[in-house]
């Protein structure tokens, strides 16, 4: 075989790969754990005591918070005026918070039983607008005072009613059988001199109405008794009898041989009825006038 033939044969033979050592990593082998890093150890010493950083436990939380704060940059913020701020500066703050443009912007939902009149509400709205109150704040204040006024009125009425009841009880005890007549005369005199409206609308310091106050009623009753001949008292007010006079009339009707004891007498029933009415009047029973 000549050199030319030998060269051709070598070229036709396939090249043998180089033998190399290859290492294949198995997925079954355990991976090394990433060591946890204490976030606080990453904070420079100059800022370690900052309260704003105390709530962060890892870098992930810190980054999220930072990104969130960056999104707020440029949003509509309200600067807090300092001690040198003027009323105009504060007014700008109130307007951004929702202060109405005028006092008419305040609305109050108090219902039909409100104790505050329209003029009072307008005056309050003007002051609320001057102070920069928000509608919700103004509504809350008005509702509080309206409820307070309702409670005060209820308490005053209860107190007045209790005083009237106690006064009636004491006067009935003092006047005895003459109570109804003396009260009627007292009311007639009081109404003639002061008028119903004044008597019923005037409240005294103890919460009682002037017309129900026991001292006032007794004073008019005594005055009416002294003026029994005056036209003011005579009018429609019936004359009243003392217990002594009632006992005297009963004794006359019940004397022996009278119609009161004789059932056959045609006037027996009338005599018995009259005696019964006199006894009721003496005992001051309410149904007897």
mmCIF file of C-alpha atoms in Angstrom:
data_model
loop_
_atom_site.group_PDB
_atom_site.id
_atom_site.type_symbol
_atom_site.label_atom_id
_atom_site.label_comp_id
_atom_site.label_asym_id
_atom_site.label_seq_id
_atom_site.Cartn_x
_atom_site.Cartn_y
_atom_site.Cartn_z
ATOM 1 C CA UNK A 1 0.000 0.000 0.000
ATOM 2 C CA UNK A 2 1.535 3.215 -1.076
ATOM 3 C CA UNK A 3 1.406 6.398 0.934
ATOM 4 C CA UNK A 4 -1.468 7.822 -1.073
ATOM 5 C CA UNK A 5 -3.702 4.808 -0.430
ATOM 6 C CA UNK A 6 -2.811 4.812 3.267
ATOM 7 C CA UNK A 7 -3.829 8.453 3.607
ATOM 8 C CA UNK A 8 -7.228 7.807 2.009
ATOM 9 C CA UNK A 9 -7.932 4.892 4.313
ATOM 10 C CA UNK A 10 -7.174 7.058 7.386
ATOM 11 C CA UNK A 11 -9.545 9.716 6.221
ATOM 12 C CA UNK A 12 -12.418 7.196 5.827
ATOM 13 C CA UNK A 13 -12.111 5.885 9.409
ATOM 14 C CA UNK A 14 -14.455 7.636 11.933
ATOM 15 C CA UNK A 15 -12.885 9.871 14.503
ATOM 16 C CA UNK A 16 -12.854 8.471 18.049
ATOM 17 C CA UNK A 17 -14.235 10.750 20.721
ATOM 18 C CA UNK A 18 -12.035 11.888 23.515
ATOM 19 C CA UNK A 19 -12.684 10.084 26.720
ATOM 20 C CA UNK A 20 -13.658 12.561 29.431
ATOM 21 C CA UNK A 21 -14.974 12.129 32.933
ATOM 22 C CA UNK A 22 -18.491 13.698 33.313
ATOM 23 C CA UNK A 23 -20.204 14.262 36.647
ATOM 24 C CA UNK A 24 -24.036 14.389 36.626
ATOM 25 C CA UNK A 25 -25.808 16.204 39.502
ATOM 26 C CA UNK A 26 -28.691 14.219 40.915
ATOM 27 C CA UNK A 27 -31.922 16.117 41.728
ATOM 28 C CA UNK A 28 -32.403 13.852 44.693
ATOM 29 C CA UNK A 29 -29.555 15.460 46.575
ATOM 30 C CA UNK A 30 -30.621 17.984 49.284
ATOM 31 C CA UNK A 31 -30.040 21.676 48.474
ATOM 32 C CA UNK A 32 -28.325 23.957 50.939
ATOM 33 C CA UNK A 33 -30.754 26.249 52.909
ATOM 34 C CA UNK A 34 -30.427 29.974 52.398
ATOM 35 C CA UNK A 35 -29.468 31.464 55.760
ATOM 36 C CA UNK A 36 -32.036 33.887 57.251
ATOM 37 C CA UNK A 37 -30.849 37.427 57.661
ATOM 38 C CA UNK A 38 -31.943 39.469 60.658
ATOM 39 C CA UNK A 39 -33.495 42.614 59.128
ATOM 40 C CA UNK A 40 -32.571 44.723 62.116
ATOM 41 C CA UNK A 41 -28.923 43.868 61.625
ATOM 42 C CA UNK A 42 -29.103 45.585 58.232
ATOM 43 C CA UNK A 43 -30.235 48.889 59.722
ATOM 44 C CA UNK A 44 -27.415 51.373 60.240
ATOM 45 C CA UNK A 45 -26.680 52.106 63.858
ATOM 46 C CA UNK A 46 -27.830 55.709 63.497
ATOM 47 C CA UNK A 47 -31.387 54.531 62.660
ATOM 48 C CA UNK A 48 -31.816 51.399 64.743
ATOM 49 C CA UNK A 49 -33.957 53.179 67.345
ATOM 50 C CA UNK A 50 -36.346 54.746 64.833
ATOM 51 C CA UNK A 51 -39.902 53.705 65.774
ATOM 52 C CA UNK A 52 -40.950 53.661 62.131
ATOM 53 C CA UNK A 53 -38.588 50.738 61.514
ATOM 54 C CA UNK A 54 -39.471 48.650 64.554
ATOM 55 C CA UNK A 55 -42.433 46.886 62.914
ATOM 56 C CA UNK A 56 -40.444 45.482 59.959
ATOM 57 C CA UNK A 57 -39.311 41.857 60.273
ATOM 58 C CA UNK A 58 -37.756 41.338 56.846
ATOM 59 C CA UNK A 59 -36.652 43.173 53.749
ATOM 60 C CA UNK A 60 -39.794 42.167 51.831
ATOM 61 C CA UNK A 61 -42.036 44.096 54.186
ATOM 62 C CA UNK A 62 -39.752 47.096 54.172
ATOM 63 C CA UNK A 63 -39.658 47.258 50.373
ATOM 64 C CA UNK A 64 -43.452 46.982 50.078
ATOM 65 C CA UNK A 65 -43.917 49.810 52.543
ATOM 66 C CA UNK A 66 -41.436 51.986 50.699
ATOM 67 C CA UNK A 67 -43.096 51.380 47.331
ATOM 68 C CA UNK A 68 -46.512 52.169 48.806
ATOM 69 C CA UNK A 69 -45.275 55.474 50.202
ATOM 70 C CA UNK A 70 -43.793 56.363 46.826
ATOM 71 C CA UNK A 71 -47.174 55.900 45.174
ATOM 72 C CA UNK A 72 -48.642 58.485 47.550
ATOM 73 C CA UNK A 73 -46.112 61.085 46.476
ATOM 74 C CA UNK A 74 -47.924 63.702 44.448
ATOM 75 C CA UNK A 75 -51.402 62.882 45.811
ATOM 76 C CA UNK A 76 -53.593 65.608 47.328
ATOM 77 C CA UNK A 77 -52.243 66.176 50.816
ATOM 78 C CA UNK A 78 -53.294 68.727 53.436
ATOM 79 C CA UNK A 79 -50.383 70.488 55.163
ATOM 80 C CA UNK A 80 -50.891 71.109 58.870
ATOM 81 C CA UNK A 81 -50.585 74.827 59.655
ATOM 82 C CA UNK A 82 -48.031 75.781 62.284
ATOM 83 C CA UNK A 83 -48.389 78.239 65.119
ATOM 84 C CA UNK A 84 -47.842 81.175 62.772
ATOM 85 C CA UNK A 85 -50.720 80.210 60.480
ATOM 86 C CA UNK A 86 -53.449 82.784 59.878
ATOM 87 C CA UNK A 87 -57.205 82.266 59.932
ATOM 88 C CA UNK A 88 -57.074 82.161 56.149
ATOM 89 C CA UNK A 89 -54.548 79.297 56.300
ATOM 90 C CA UNK A 90 -56.792 77.323 58.605
ATOM 91 C CA UNK A 91 -59.815 78.107 56.457
ATOM 92 C CA UNK A 92 -58.105 76.451 53.461
ATOM 93 C CA UNK A 93 -57.625 73.319 55.573
ATOM 94 C CA UNK A 94 -61.263 73.301 56.687
ATOM 95 C CA UNK A 95 -62.462 73.718 53.115
ATOM 96 C CA UNK A 96 -60.364 70.776 51.928
ATOM 97 C CA UNK A 97 -61.782 68.677 54.762
ATOM 98 C CA UNK A 98 -65.354 69.458 53.665
ATOM 99 C CA UNK A 99 -66.427 72.750 55.236
ATOM 100 C CA UNK A 100 -69.517 74.120 53.395
ATOM 101 C CA UNK A 101 -69.071 77.215 51.246
ATOM 102 C CA UNK A 102 -71.710 79.059 53.288
ATOM 103 C CA UNK A 103 -73.723 78.554 56.511
ATOM 104 C CA UNK A 104 -76.649 77.401 54.372
ATOM 105 C CA UNK A 105 -74.677 74.250 53.587
ATOM 106 C CA UNK A 106 -75.371 72.800 57.026
ATOM 107 C CA UNK A 107 -78.385 70.490 57.298
ATOM 108 C CA UNK A 108 -79.921 69.098 60.482
ATOM 109 C CA UNK A 109 -82.106 66.000 60.676
ATOM 110 C CA UNK A 110 -83.929 66.532 63.966
ATOM 111 C CA UNK A 111 -87.447 65.339 63.205
ATOM 112 C CA UNK A 112 -90.743 67.081 63.838
ATOM 113 C CA UNK A 113 -90.354 67.091 67.633
ATOM 114 C CA UNK A 114 -87.279 69.336 67.606
ATOM 115 C CA UNK A 115 -86.919 71.722 70.524
ATOM 116 C CA UNK A 116 -84.807 74.209 68.532
ATOM 117 C CA UNK A 117 -86.482 76.869 66.412
ATOM 118 C CA UNK A 118 -85.354 77.938 62.947
ATOM 119 C CA UNK A 119 -83.704 81.160 64.143
ATOM 120 C CA UNK A 120 -81.588 79.255 66.660
ATOM 121 C CA UNK A 121 -80.441 76.820 63.963
ATOM 122 C CA UNK A 122 -79.491 79.666 61.609
ATOM 123 C CA UNK A 123 -77.490 81.385 64.332
ATOM 124 C CA UNK A 124 -75.670 78.132 65.128
ATOM 125 C CA UNK A 125 -74.916 77.498 61.432
ATOM 126 C CA UNK A 126 -73.326 80.932 61.122
ATOM 127 C CA UNK A 127 -71.110 80.280 64.143
ATOM 128 C CA UNK A 128 -70.273 76.738 62.974
ATOM 129 C CA UNK A 129 -69.181 78.079 59.569
ATOM 130 C CA UNK A 130 -67.033 80.722 61.250
ATOM 131 C CA UNK A 131 -65.305 78.060 63.367
ATOM 132 C CA UNK A 132 -64.792 75.712 60.406
ATOM 133 C CA UNK A 133 -66.987 72.864 61.628
ATOM 134 C CA UNK A 134 -67.667 70.035 59.222
ATOM 135 C CA UNK A 135 -71.323 69.148 58.475
ATOM 136 C CA UNK A 136 -71.112 65.907 60.452
ATOM 137 C CA UNK A 137 -69.692 67.716 63.476
ATOM 138 C CA UNK A 138 -72.368 70.416 63.348
ATOM 139 C CA UNK A 139 -75.121 67.798 63.050
ATOM 140 C CA UNK A 140 -73.727 65.891 66.052
ATOM 141 C CA UNK A 141 -73.608 68.989 68.256
ATOM 142 C CA UNK A 142 -77.125 70.104 67.336
ATOM 143 C CA UNK A 143 -78.527 66.602 67.899
ATOM 144 C CA UNK A 144 -76.875 66.447 71.331
ATOM 145 C CA UNK A 145 -78.378 69.737 72.513
ATOM 146 C CA UNK A 146 -81.770 68.953 70.976
ATOM 147 C CA UNK A 147 -81.887 65.636 72.856
ATOM 148 C CA UNK A 148 -80.705 67.387 76.015
ATOM 149 C CA UNK A 149 -83.484 69.969 75.691
ATOM 150 C CA UNK A 150 -86.042 67.177 75.274
ATOM 151 C CA UNK A 151 -84.832 65.410 78.408
ATOM 152 C CA UNK A 152 -84.852 68.675 80.375
ATOM 153 C CA UNK A 153 -88.408 69.450 79.277
ATOM 154 C CA UNK A 154 -89.596 65.964 80.238
ATOM 155 C CA UNK A 155 -87.956 66.226 83.636
ATOM 156 C CA UNK A 156 -89.466 69.680 84.180
ATOM 157 C CA UNK A 157 -92.937 68.434 83.260
ATOM 158 C CA UNK A 158 -92.614 65.421 85.565
ATOM 159 C CA UNK A 159 -91.406 67.643 88.375
ATOM 160 C CA UNK A 160 -94.233 70.109 87.810
ATOM 161 C CA UNK A 161 -96.820 67.316 87.770
ATOM 162 C CA UNK A 162 -95.424 65.828 90.966
ATOM 163 C CA UNK A 163 -95.551 69.268 92.601
ATOM 164 C CA UNK A 164 -99.128 69.828 91.447
ATOM 165 C CA UNK A 165 -100.223 66.460 92.858
ATOM 166 C CA UNK A 166 -98.497 67.108 96.171
ATOM 167 C CA UNK A 167 -99.984 70.611 96.360
ATOM 168 C CA UNK A 168 -103.488 69.304 95.716
ATOM 169 C CA UNK A 169 -103.035 66.676 98.414
ATOM 170 C CA UNK A 170 -101.896 69.238 100.983
ATOM 171 C CA UNK A 171 -104.605 71.751 100.122
ATOM 172 C CA UNK A 172 -107.339 69.093 100.264
ATOM 173 C CA UNK A 173 -106.130 68.194 103.708
ATOM 174 C CA UNK A 174 -106.070 71.832 104.821
ATOM 175 C CA UNK A 175 -109.335 72.990 103.207
ATOM 176 C CA UNK A 176 -111.281 69.830 103.979
ATOM 177 C CA UNK A 177 -114.840 69.871 102.674
ATOM 178 C CA UNK A 178 -114.442 73.411 101.335
ATOM 179 C CA UNK A 179 -111.619 72.440 98.947
ATOM 180 C CA UNK A 180 -113.568 72.454 95.675
ATOM 181 C CA UNK A 181 -115.326 75.737 96.397
ATOM 182 C CA UNK A 182 -112.221 77.518 97.598
ATOM 183 C CA UNK A 183 -110.136 76.305 94.646
ATOM 184 C CA UNK A 184 -112.841 77.458 92.234
ATOM 185 C CA UNK A 185 -112.901 80.876 93.870
ATOM 186 C CA UNK A 186 -109.084 81.059 93.849
ATOM 187 C CA UNK A 187 -108.900 80.181 90.134
ATOM 188 C CA UNK A 188 -111.573 82.731 89.289
ATOM 189 C CA UNK A 189 -109.709 85.455 91.126
ATOM 190 C CA UNK A 190 -106.293 84.472 89.702
ATOM 191 C CA UNK A 191 -107.615 84.279 86.157
ATOM 192 C CA UNK A 192 -109.330 87.633 86.465
ATOM 193 C CA UNK A 193 -106.177 89.344 87.705
ATOM 194 C CA UNK A 194 -103.306 87.533 85.927
ATOM 195 C CA UNK A 195 -104.852 85.638 83.006
ATOM 196 C CA UNK A 196 -104.745 81.941 82.089
ATOM 197 C CA UNK A 197 -101.739 82.225 79.774
ATOM 198 C CA UNK A 198 -99.576 83.884 82.421
ATOM 199 C CA UNK A 199 -100.609 81.371 85.080
ATOM 200 C CA UNK A 200 -99.925 78.313 82.871
ATOM 201 C CA UNK A 201 -96.749 79.473 81.080
ATOM 202 C CA UNK A 202 -94.844 81.004 83.993
ATOM 203 C CA UNK A 203 -92.456 78.532 85.626
ATOM 204 C CA UNK A 204 -91.149 79.114 89.122
ATOM 205 C CA UNK A 205 -87.688 78.193 90.365
ATOM 206 C CA UNK A 206 -88.874 74.864 91.791
ATOM 207 C CA UNK A 207 -90.190 73.838 88.357
ATOM 208 C CA UNK A 208 -93.875 74.287 89.160
ATOM 209 C CA UNK A 209 -96.238 76.417 87.129
ATOM 210 C CA UNK A 210 -97.443 79.610 88.743
ATOM 211 C CA UNK A 211 -101.050 78.428 88.575
ATOM 212 C CA UNK A 212 -100.199 75.120 90.276
ATOM 213 C CA UNK A 213 -97.831 76.382 92.944
ATOM 214 C CA UNK A 214 -99.381 75.572 96.348
ATOM 215 C CA UNK A 215 -98.274 78.837 97.944
ATOM 216 C CA UNK A 216 -99.789 80.891 95.116
ATOM 217 C CA UNK A 217 -103.023 78.870 95.052
ATOM 218 C CA UNK A 218 -103.455 79.163 98.812
ATOM 219 C CA UNK A 219 -102.772 82.896 98.677
ATOM 220 C CA UNK A 220 -105.488 83.409 96.064
ATOM 221 C CA UNK A 221 -107.863 81.129 97.989
ATOM 222 C CA UNK A 222 -107.379 83.172 101.173
ATOM 223 C CA UNK A 223 -107.710 86.412 99.260
ATOM 224 C CA UNK A 224 -110.888 85.176 97.583
ATOM 225 C CA UNK A 225 -112.334 84.268 100.993
ATOM 226 C CA UNK A 226 -111.658 87.798 102.250
ATOM 227 C CA UNK A 227 -113.261 89.268 99.135
ATOM 228 C CA UNK A 228 -116.303 87.013 99.133
ATOM 229 C CA UNK A 229 -118.587 90.012 98.604
ATOM 230 C CA UNK A 230 -116.582 91.243 95.617
ATOM 231 C CA UNK A 231 -118.033 90.654 92.134
ATOM 232 C CA UNK A 232 -114.889 88.791 91.136
ATOM 233 C CA UNK A 233 -115.682 86.031 93.571
ATOM 234 C CA UNK A 234 -119.449 86.090 93.672
ATOM 235 C CA UNK A 235 -119.975 85.434 89.963
ATOM 236 C CA UNK A 236 -120.530 81.747 89.314
ATOM 237 C CA UNK A 237 -118.591 80.462 92.293
ATOM 238 C CA UNK A 238 -120.949 78.755 94.767
ATOM 239 C CA UNK A 239 -120.814 79.599 98.440
ATOM 240 C CA UNK A 240 -118.987 77.019 100.500
ATOM 241 C CA UNK A 241 -119.769 75.697 103.974
ATOM 242 C CA UNK A 242 -117.468 74.848 106.793
ATOM 243 C CA UNK A 243 -117.584 71.452 108.509
ATOM 244 C CA UNK A 244 -119.374 73.095 111.411
ATOM 245 C CA UNK A 245 -122.161 74.308 109.135
ATOM 246 C CA UNK A 246 -122.451 70.886 107.467
ATOM 247 C CA UNK A 247 -122.784 69.159 110.853
ATOM 248 C CA UNK A 248 -125.459 71.638 111.834
ATOM 249 C CA UNK A 249 -127.520 70.880 108.707
ATOM 250 C CA UNK A 250 -127.141 67.127 109.199
ATOM 251 C CA UNK A 251 -128.333 67.486 112.806
ATOM 252 C CA UNK A 252 -131.394 69.402 111.628
ATOM 253 C CA UNK A 253 -132.283 66.771 109.006
ATOM 254 C CA UNK A 254 -131.735 63.896 111.453
ATOM 255 C CA UNK A 255 -133.649 65.283 114.416
ATOM 256 C CA UNK A 256 -136.189 62.860 115.987
ATOM 257 C CA UNK A 257 -139.545 62.680 114.235
ATOM 258 C CA UNK A 258 -138.172 64.127 110.987
ATOM 259 C CA UNK A 259 -138.718 62.691 107.508
ATOM 260 C CA UNK A 260 -135.225 61.220 107.661
ATOM 261 C CA UNK A 261 -136.397 58.598 110.234
ATOM 262 C CA UNK A 262 -139.957 58.102 109.002
ATOM 263 C CA UNK A 263 -139.924 55.768 105.982
ATOM 264 C CA UNK A 264 -143.620 56.431 105.404
ATOM 265 C CA UNK A 265 -143.034 60.123 105.019
ATOM 266 C CA UNK A 266 -143.194 61.144 101.322
ATOM 267 C CA UNK A 267 -140.008 63.239 101.786
ATOM 268 C CA UNK A 268 -138.045 60.420 103.418
ATOM 269 C CA UNK A 269 -135.946 59.562 100.331
ATOM 270 C CA UNK A 270 -135.031 63.212 99.677
ATOM 271 C CA UNK A 271 -133.982 63.732 103.282
ATOM 272 C CA UNK A 272 -131.801 60.614 103.311
ATOM 273 C CA UNK A 273 -130.182 61.604 100.013
ATOM 274 C CA UNK A 274 -129.456 65.123 101.242
ATOM 275 C CA UNK A 275 -127.839 63.794 104.411
ATOM 276 C CA UNK A 276 -125.684 61.414 102.369
ATOM 277 C CA UNK A 277 -124.539 64.251 100.101
ATOM 278 C CA UNK A 278 -123.696 66.410 103.101
ATOM 279 C CA UNK A 279 -121.650 63.550 104.610
ATOM 280 C CA UNK A 280 -119.768 63.109 101.309
ATOM 281 C CA UNK A 281 -119.136 66.826 101.126
ATOM 282 C CA UNK A 282 -117.846 66.793 104.673
ATOM 283 C CA UNK A 283 -115.486 63.921 103.813
ATOM 284 C CA UNK A 284 -114.368 65.852 100.717
ATOM 285 C CA UNK A 285 -115.119 63.053 98.261
ATOM 286 C CA UNK A 286 -114.049 64.030 94.726
ATOM 287 C CA UNK A 287 -117.350 63.366 92.981
ATOM 288 C CA UNK A 288 -119.218 65.845 95.169
ATOM 289 C CA UNK A 289 -118.995 69.444 93.991
#
